[in-house]
Coordinates of C-alpha atoms in Angstrom, one line a residue:
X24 CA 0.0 0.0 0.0
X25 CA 3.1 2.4 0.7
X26 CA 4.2 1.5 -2.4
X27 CA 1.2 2.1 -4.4
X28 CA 1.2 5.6 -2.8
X29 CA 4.4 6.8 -4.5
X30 CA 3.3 7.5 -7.9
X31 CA 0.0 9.7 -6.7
X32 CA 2.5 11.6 -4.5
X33 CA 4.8 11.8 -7.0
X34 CA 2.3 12.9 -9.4
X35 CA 0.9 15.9 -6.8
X36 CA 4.1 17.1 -6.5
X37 CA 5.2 16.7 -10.1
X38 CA 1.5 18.9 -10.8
X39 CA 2.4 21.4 -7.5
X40 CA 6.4 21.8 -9.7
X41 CA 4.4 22.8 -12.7
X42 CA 1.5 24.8 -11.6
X43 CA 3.0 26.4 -9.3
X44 CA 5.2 28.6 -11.4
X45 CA 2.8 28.7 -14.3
X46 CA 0.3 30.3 -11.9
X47 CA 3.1 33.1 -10.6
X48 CA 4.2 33.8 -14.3
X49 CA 0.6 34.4 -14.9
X50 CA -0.4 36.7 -12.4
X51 CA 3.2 38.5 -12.7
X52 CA 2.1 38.6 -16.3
X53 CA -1.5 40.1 -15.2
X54 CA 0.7 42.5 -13.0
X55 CA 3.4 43.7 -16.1
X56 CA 0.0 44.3 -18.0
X57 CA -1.7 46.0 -15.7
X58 CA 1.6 48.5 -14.7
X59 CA 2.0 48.8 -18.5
X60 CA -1.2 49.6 -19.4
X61 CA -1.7 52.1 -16.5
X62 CA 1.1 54.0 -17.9
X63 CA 0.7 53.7 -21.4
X64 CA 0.2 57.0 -22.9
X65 CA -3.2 57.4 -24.3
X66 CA -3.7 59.7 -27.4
X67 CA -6.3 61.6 -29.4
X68 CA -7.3 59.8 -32.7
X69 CA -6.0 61.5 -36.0
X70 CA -8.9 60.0 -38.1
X71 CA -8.9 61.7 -41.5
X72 CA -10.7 64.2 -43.4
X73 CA -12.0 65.2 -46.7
X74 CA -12.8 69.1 -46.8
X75 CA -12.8 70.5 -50.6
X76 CA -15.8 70.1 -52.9
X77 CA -16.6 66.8 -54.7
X78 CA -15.5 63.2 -54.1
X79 CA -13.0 62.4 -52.3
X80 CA -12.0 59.4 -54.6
X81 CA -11.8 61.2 -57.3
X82 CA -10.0 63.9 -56.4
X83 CA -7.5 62.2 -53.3
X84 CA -5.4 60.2 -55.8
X85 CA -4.5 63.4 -58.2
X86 CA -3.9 65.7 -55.3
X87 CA -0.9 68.3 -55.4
X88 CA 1.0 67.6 -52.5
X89 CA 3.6 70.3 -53.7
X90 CA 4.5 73.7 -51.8
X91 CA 4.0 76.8 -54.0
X92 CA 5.3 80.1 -53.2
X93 CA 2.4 82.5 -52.6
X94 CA 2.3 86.4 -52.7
X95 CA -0.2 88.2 -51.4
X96 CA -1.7 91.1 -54.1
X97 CA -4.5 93.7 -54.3
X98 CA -6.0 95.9 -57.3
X99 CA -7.2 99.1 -58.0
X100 CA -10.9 97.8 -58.2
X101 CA -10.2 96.2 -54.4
X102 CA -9.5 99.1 -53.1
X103 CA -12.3 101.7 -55.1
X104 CA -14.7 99.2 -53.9
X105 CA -13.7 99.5 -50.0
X106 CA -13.6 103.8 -50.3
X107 CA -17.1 103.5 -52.5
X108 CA -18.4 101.1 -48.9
X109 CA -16.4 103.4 -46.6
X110 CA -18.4 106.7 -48.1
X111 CA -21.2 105.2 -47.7
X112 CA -21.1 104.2 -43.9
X113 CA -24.7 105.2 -42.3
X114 CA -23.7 106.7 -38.5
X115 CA -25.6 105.7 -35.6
X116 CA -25.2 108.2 -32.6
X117 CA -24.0 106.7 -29.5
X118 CA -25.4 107.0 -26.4
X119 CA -24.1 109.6 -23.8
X120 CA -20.9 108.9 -21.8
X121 CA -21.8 104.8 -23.1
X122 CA -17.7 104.5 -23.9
X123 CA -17.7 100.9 -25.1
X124 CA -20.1 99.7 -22.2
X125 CA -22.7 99.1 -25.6
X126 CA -20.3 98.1 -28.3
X127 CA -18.1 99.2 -30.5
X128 CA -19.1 103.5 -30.2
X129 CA -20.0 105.0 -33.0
X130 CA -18.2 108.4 -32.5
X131 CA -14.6 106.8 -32.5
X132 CA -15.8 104.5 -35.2
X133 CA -16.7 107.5 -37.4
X134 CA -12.4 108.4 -37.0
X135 CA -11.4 105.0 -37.7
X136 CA -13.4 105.1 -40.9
X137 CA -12.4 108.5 -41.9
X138 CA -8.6 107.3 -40.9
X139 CA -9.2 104.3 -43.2
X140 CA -10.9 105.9 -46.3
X141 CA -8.3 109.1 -46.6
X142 CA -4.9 107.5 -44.9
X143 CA -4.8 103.8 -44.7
X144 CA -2.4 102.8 -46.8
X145 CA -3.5 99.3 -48.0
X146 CA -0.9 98.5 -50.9
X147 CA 2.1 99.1 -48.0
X148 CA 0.4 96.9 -46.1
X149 CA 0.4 94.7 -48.6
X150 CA 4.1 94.9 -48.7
X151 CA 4.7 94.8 -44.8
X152 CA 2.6 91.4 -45.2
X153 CA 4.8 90.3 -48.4
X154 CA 7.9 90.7 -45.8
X155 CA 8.0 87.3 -45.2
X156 CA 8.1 84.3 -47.1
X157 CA 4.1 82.9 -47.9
X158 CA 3.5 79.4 -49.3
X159 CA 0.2 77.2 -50.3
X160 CA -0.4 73.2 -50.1
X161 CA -3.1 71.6 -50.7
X162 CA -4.0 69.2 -47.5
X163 CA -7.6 66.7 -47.4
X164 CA -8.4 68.6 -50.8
X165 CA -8.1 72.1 -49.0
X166 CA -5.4 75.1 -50.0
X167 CA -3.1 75.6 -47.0
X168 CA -1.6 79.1 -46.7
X169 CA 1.4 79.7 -44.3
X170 CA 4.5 81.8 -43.7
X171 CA 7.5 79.8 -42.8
X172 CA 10.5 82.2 -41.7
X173 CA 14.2 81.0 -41.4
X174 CA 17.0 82.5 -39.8
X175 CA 18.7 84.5 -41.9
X176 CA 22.2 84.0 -40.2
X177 CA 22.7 80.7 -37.9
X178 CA 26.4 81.0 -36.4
X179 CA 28.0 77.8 -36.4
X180 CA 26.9 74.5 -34.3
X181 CA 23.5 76.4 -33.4
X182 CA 20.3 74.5 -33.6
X183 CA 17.5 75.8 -35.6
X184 CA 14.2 74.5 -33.9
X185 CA 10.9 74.7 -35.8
X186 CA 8.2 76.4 -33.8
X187 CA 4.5 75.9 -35.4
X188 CA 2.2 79.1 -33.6
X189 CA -1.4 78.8 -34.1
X190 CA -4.0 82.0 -33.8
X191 CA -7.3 82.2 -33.0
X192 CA -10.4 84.5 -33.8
X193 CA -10.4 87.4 -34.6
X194 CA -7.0 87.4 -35.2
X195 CA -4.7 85.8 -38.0
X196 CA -1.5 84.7 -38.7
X197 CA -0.1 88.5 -39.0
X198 CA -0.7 88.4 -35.0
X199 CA 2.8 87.2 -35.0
X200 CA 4.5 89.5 -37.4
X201 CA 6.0 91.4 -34.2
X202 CA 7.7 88.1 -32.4
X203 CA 8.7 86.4 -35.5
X204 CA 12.2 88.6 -35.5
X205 CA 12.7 88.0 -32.3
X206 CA 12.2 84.0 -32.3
X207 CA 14.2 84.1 -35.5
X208 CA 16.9 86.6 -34.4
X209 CA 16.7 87.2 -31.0
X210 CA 20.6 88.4 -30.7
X211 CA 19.3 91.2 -32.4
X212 CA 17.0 92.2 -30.7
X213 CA 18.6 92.1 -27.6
X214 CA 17.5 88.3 -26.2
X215 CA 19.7 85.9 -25.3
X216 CA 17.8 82.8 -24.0
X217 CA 20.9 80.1 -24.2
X218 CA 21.1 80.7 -27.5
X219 CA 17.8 79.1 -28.4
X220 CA 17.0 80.3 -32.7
X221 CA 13.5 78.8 -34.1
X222 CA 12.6 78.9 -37.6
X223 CA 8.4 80.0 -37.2
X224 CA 5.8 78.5 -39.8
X225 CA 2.2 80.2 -39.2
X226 CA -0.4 78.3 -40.5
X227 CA -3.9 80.3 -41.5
X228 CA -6.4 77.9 -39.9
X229 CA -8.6 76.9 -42.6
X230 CA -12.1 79.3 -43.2
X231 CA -9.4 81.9 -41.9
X232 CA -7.6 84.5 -44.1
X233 CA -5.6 82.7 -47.4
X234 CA -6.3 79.4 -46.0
X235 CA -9.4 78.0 -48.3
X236 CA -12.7 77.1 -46.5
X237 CA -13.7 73.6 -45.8
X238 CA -16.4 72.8 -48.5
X239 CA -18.3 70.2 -45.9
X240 CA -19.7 70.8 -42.3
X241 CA -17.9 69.6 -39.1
X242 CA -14.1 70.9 -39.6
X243 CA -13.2 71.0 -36.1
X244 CA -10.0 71.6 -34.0
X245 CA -9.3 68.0 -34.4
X246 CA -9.2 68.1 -38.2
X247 CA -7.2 71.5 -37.8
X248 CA -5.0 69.8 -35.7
X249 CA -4.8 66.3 -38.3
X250 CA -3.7 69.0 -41.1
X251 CA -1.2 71.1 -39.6
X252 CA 1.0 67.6 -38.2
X253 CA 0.5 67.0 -42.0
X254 CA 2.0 70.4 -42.8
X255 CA 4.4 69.8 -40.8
X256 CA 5.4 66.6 -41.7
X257 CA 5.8 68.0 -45.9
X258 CA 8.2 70.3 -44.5
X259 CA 10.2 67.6 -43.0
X260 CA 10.0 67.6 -39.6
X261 CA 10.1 64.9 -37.6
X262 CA 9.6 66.8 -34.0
X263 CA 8.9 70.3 -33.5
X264 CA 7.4 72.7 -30.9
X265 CA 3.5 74.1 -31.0
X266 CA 2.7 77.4 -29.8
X267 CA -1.3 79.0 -29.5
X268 CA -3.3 80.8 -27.8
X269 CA -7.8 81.1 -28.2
X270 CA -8.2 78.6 -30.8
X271 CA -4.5 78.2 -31.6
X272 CA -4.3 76.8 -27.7
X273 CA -6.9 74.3 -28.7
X274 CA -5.0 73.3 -32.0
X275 CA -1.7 72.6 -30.7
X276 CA -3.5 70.9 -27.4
X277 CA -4.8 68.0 -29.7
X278 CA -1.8 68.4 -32.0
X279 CA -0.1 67.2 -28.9
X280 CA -3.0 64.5 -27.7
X281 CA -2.4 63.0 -31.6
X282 CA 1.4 62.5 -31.6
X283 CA 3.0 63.5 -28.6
X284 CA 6.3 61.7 -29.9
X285 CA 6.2 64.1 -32.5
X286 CA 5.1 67.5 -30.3
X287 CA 8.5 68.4 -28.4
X288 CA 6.9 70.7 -26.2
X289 CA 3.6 73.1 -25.8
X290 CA 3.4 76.4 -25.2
X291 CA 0.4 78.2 -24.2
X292 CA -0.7 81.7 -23.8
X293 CA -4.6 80.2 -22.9
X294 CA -6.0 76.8 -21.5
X295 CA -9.2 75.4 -22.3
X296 CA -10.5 74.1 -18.6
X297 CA -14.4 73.4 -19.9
X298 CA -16.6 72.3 -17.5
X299 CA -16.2 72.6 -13.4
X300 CA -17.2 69.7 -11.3
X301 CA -18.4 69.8 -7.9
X302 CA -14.8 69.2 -6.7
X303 CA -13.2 72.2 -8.5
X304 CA -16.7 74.1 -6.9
X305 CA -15.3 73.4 -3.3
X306 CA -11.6 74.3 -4.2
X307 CA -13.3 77.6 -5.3
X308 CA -15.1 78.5 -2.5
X309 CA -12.2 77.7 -0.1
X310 CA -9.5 79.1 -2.4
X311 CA -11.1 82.6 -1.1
X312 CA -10.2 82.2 2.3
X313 CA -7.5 79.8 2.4
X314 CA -5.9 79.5 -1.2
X315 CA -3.0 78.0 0.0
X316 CA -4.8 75.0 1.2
X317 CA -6.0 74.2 -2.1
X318 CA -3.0 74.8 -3.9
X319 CA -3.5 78.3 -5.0
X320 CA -0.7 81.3 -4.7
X321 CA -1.4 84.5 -3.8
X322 CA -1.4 85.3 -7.4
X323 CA -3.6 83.2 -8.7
X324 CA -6.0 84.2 -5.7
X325 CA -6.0 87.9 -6.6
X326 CA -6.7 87.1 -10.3
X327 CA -9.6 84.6 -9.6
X328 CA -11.3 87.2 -7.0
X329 CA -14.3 87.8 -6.7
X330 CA -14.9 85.0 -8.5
X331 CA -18.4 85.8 -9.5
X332 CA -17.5 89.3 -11.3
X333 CA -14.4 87.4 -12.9
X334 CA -15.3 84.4 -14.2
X335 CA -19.3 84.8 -14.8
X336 CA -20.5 88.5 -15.2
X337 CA -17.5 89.2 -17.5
X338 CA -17.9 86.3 -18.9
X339 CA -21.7 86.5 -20.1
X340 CA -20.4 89.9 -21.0
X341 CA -17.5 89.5 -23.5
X342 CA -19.3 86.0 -24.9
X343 CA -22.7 86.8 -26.3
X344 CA -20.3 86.4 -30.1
X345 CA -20.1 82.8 -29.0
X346 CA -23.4 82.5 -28.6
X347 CA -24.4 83.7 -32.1
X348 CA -20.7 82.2 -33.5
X349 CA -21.8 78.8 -31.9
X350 CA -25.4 78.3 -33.1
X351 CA -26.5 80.7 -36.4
X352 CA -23.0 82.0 -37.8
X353 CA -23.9 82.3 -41.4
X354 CA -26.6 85.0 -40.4
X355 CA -24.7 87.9 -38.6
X356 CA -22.1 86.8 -40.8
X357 CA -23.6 87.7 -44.0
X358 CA -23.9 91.5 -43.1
X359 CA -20.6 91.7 -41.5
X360 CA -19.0 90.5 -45.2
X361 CA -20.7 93.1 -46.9
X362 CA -20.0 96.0 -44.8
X363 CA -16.5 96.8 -43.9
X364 CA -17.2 99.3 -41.1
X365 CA -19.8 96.6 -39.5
X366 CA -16.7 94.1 -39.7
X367 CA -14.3 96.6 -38.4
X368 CA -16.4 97.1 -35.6
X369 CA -17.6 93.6 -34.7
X370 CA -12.9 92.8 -34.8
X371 CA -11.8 95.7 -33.4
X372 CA -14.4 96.0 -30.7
X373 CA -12.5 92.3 -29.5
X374 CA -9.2 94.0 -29.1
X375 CA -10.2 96.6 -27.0
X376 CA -11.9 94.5 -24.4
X377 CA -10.3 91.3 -24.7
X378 CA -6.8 93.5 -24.1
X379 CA -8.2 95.3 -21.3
X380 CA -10.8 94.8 -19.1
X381 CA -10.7 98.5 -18.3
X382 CA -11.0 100.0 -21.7
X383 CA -15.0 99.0 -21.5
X384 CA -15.1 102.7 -20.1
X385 CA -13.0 104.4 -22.7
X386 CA -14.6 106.6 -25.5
X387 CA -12.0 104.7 -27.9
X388 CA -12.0 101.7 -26.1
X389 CA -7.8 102.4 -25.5
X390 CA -7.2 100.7 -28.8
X391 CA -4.8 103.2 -30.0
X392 CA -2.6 102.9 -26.5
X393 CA -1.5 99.4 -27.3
X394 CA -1.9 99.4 -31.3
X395 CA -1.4 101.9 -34.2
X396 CA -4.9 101.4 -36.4
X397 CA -2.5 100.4 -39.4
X398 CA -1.9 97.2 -37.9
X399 CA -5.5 96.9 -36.6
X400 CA -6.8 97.4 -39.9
X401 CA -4.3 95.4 -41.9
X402 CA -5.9 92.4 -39.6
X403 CA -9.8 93.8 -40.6
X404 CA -8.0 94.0 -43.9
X405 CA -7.2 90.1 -44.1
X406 CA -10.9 89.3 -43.4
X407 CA -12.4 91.6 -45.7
X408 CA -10.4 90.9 -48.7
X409 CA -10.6 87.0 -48.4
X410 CA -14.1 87.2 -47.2
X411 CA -13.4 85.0 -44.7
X412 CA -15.3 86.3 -41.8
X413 CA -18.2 83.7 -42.3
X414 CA -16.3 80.8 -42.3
X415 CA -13.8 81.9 -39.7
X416 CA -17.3 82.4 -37.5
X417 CA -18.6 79.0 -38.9
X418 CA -15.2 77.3 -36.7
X419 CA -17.4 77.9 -33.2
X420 CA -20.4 76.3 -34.8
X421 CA -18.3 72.8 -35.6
X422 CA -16.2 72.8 -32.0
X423 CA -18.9 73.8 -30.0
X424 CA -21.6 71.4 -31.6
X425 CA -20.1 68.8 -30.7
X426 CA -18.3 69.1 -27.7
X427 CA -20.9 72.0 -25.8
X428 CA -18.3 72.9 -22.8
X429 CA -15.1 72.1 -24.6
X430 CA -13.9 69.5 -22.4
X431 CA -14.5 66.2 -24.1
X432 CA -10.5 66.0 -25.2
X433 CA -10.0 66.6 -21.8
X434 CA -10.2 63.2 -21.1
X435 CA -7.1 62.9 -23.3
X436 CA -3.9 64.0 -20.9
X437 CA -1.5 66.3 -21.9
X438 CA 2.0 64.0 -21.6
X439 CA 4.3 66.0 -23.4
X440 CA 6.5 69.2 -21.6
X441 CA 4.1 71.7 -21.4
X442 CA 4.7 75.6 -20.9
X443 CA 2.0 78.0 -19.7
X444 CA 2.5 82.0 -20.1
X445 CA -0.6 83.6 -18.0
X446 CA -0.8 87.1 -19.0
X447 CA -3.2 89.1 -16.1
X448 CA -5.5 90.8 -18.8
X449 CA -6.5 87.4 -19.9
X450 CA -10.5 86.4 -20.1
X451 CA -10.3 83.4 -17.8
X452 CA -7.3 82.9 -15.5
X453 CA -6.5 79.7 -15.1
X454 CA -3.9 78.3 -11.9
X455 CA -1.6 75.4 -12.5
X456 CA -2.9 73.5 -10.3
X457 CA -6.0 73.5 -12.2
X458 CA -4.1 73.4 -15.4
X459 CA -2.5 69.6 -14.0
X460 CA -5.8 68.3 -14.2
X461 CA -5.1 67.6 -18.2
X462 CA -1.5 69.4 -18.8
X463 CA 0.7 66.6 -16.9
X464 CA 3.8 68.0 -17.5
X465 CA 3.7 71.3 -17.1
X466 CA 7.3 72.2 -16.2
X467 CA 7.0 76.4 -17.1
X468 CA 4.0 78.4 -15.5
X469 CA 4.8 81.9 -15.9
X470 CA 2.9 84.7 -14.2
X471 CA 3.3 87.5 -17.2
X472 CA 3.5 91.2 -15.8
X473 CA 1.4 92.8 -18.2
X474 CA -0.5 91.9 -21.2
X475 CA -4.1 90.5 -22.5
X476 CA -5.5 87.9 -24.8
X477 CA -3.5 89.1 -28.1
X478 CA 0.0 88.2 -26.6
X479 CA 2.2 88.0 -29.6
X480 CA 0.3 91.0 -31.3
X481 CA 0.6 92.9 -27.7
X482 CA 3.2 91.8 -26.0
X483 CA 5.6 89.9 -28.1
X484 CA 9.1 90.3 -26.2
X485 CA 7.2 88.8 -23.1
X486 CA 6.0 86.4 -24.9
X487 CA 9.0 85.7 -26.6
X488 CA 11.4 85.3 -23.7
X489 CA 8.2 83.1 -22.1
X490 CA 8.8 81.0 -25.2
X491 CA 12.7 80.7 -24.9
X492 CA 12.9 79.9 -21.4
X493 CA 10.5 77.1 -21.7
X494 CA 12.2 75.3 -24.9
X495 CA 15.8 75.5 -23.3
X496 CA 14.4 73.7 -20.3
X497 CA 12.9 70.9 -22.5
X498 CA 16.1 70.8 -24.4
X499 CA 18.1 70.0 -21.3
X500 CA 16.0 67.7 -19.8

């Protein structure tokens, strides 16, 4: 009987020698998965996109992938048929002591128009734009326009990084006309950031400026996103850095959700929060009396407070565009591209608030104390000749339709080195504790001294040095 035992106890233990290990190599297996797939890095899908008019299979196999140089040009008839719209401008009287409290006022308009019709000079505007180099492409059947500025003297053993800056509405790519030189040639111009040089390609988003409009509806930041890595991979770069703020900051955001290997690092002069949750709720009602216990500086405190003047009366304010922008665009937008005064207006009204809370209670809404009118005209100008103020307005009807609070890419981190410039002027301020929620990496938060929502446009040497101190950092990490 002892002997008839031996082979079942060998067989157990043979089984328990076998098992045994099998079992730990599985659940070390489950465990390497599970550790793995926590920290796998999750990213926004490209998809693809067809946005120029007919079939897609006919057209996708014959398109020009070339770059062509582009120039921009005007005419006599361009101009006589601006000055025969400009005499004809109808004047509403404003209200009494109204400033800009109601709009755009109408008294200050009437010098702006008269400053347009008998001194604007729009053919040396033309030039100043021809400056720099312009190109076209044609991306998901769609002309791409773009400027794409080198260094014009790279001293030896100095890299050149490629920046990509995004704008946003109402804006445009000649926003950046003022920190390209200084990106490109900062020696120059007095910066010395550790010798960091960038050659700058400004994309027009498409619907914006030279950049055609997509033919189809739902062109999105995601598909803006899709055709600017595309641009930048025709120009032959394998990594690069993204810059944006307004709708640029949403761009380059899902530029670096798609392909963070490719996105070296972000820079941002605006987050996108969306929606607040009941958790973020609490952290704001504390943050009044005890910021520091939820994480915010004194700083931050002073630019969040009172929180119901800052982030909901102002708000509903300076919005009620998004409102119209986000549901109906093609309406308002019809009499705004026929009348250059009402677009002039409806623009220029943006950069008065939108740089300065305080200029609601100027008569000229203190747009001539941080711009000349040439260069707020020459951006009026880039609408009104491409007619692209519809479409442009058409953008906050396909990112808001389907994504209501702007926070569904949210759920999408933010993995790659991110840097955050918050200038104090801004619409929303946004803390970086906050801004961890989706940025992960945010290894630059800069509290700017002075400054609104048009950064590059108002502030470009801050901004520039922002953007310098933030891409060394990343380059010596």
């Amino acid at each position: 009987q002892t002997i008839s035992c031996f082979p079942r106890s060998f067989d157990t233990s043979q089984r328990n020698a076998v098992l045994v290990p099998a079992a730990a190599l599985g659940v070390g297996g489950m465990l390497v998965y599970w550790f793995r797939s926590g920290h796998r890095i999750k990213t926004l899908d490209m998809g693809d996109g067809w946005w120029g008019s007919g079939d897609r299979t006919t057209f996708i196999e014959i398109e020009d992938k070339s770059i062509h140089p582009f120039k921009i040009e005007t005419s006599d008839e361009e101009i006589e048929d601006l000055h025969r719209r400009l005499d004809h401008f109808r004047f509403t009287p404003p209200l009494e002591r109204a400033a800009f409290n109601y709009g755009f006022n109408s008294n200050y308009l009437q010098k702006v128009v008269a400053y347009w019709r008998n001194q604007f000079d729009w053919r040396k505007q033309v030039e100043v734009l021809n400056k720099y180099p312009h190109f076209h492409t044609t991306i998901e059947g769609i002309d791409i326009h773009f400027i794409h500025v080198k260094p014009s003297n790279v001293p030896h053993g100095q890299t050149v990084l490629p920046l990509l800056m995004v704008h946003g509405w109402p804006g445009s790519f000649y926003e950046f006309y003022k920190i390209i030189p200084l990106l490109t040639e900062p020696a120059r111009h007095g910066l010395n950031e550790g010798d960091v040089v960038f050659e700058v390609i400004c994309p027009s988003i498409p619907g914006y400026g030279f950049s055609e409009a997509p033919h189809r509806k739902g062109f999105d930041s995601i598909a803006t996103a899709r055709i600017f890595h595309k641009l930048m991979s025709r120009l032959g770069f394998r990594e690069f850095y993204v810059q944006g703020g307004d709708w640029g900051s949403r761009v380059t955001t899902n530029m670096a959700q798609m392909l963070p290997q490719t996105v070296k690092g972000l820079h941002l002069n605006l987050v996108f929060l969306g929606k607040q949750g009941l958790g973020r709720m609490i952290r704001i009602m504390l943050g009044a009396y005890v910021p520091w216990l939820v994480g915010l500086s004194r700083e931050d405190a002073r630019r969040l407070y009172p929180f119901m003047q800052k982030n909901m009366y102002d708000i509903l304010r300076e919005s009620g565009y998004l409102h119209i922008q986000a549901t109906k665009p093609d309406t308002a937008g019809c009499g705004l591209n026929d009348s250059p005064v009402g677009l002039a207006a409806y623009i220029l009204e943006k950069f008065s608030t939108w740089t300065d809370k305080s200029f609601l209670d100027k008569d000229d809404g203190g747009l001539e104390s941080k711009y000349s009118l040439d260069e707020l005209l020459t951006n009026v100008m880039i609408y009104w000749v491409t007619s692209s103020i519809v479409s442009s307005m058409r953008y906050y009807k396909e990112n808001f339709s389907k994504d209501p609070d702007l926070s569904a890419h949210h759920r999408v981190r933010v993995s790659v080195p991110t840097g955050i410039a918050a200038f104090p002027q801004e619409l929303v301020h946004t803390p970086r504790v906050w801004a961890n929620d989706v940025y992960r990496n945010i290894i630059s938060y800069s509290y700017m001294p002075s400054g609104g929502h048009f950064a590059a446009f108002e502030e470009p040497k801050l901004l520039a040095q922002d953007i310098m101190q933030f891409v060394q950092k990343v380059e010596q990490l």
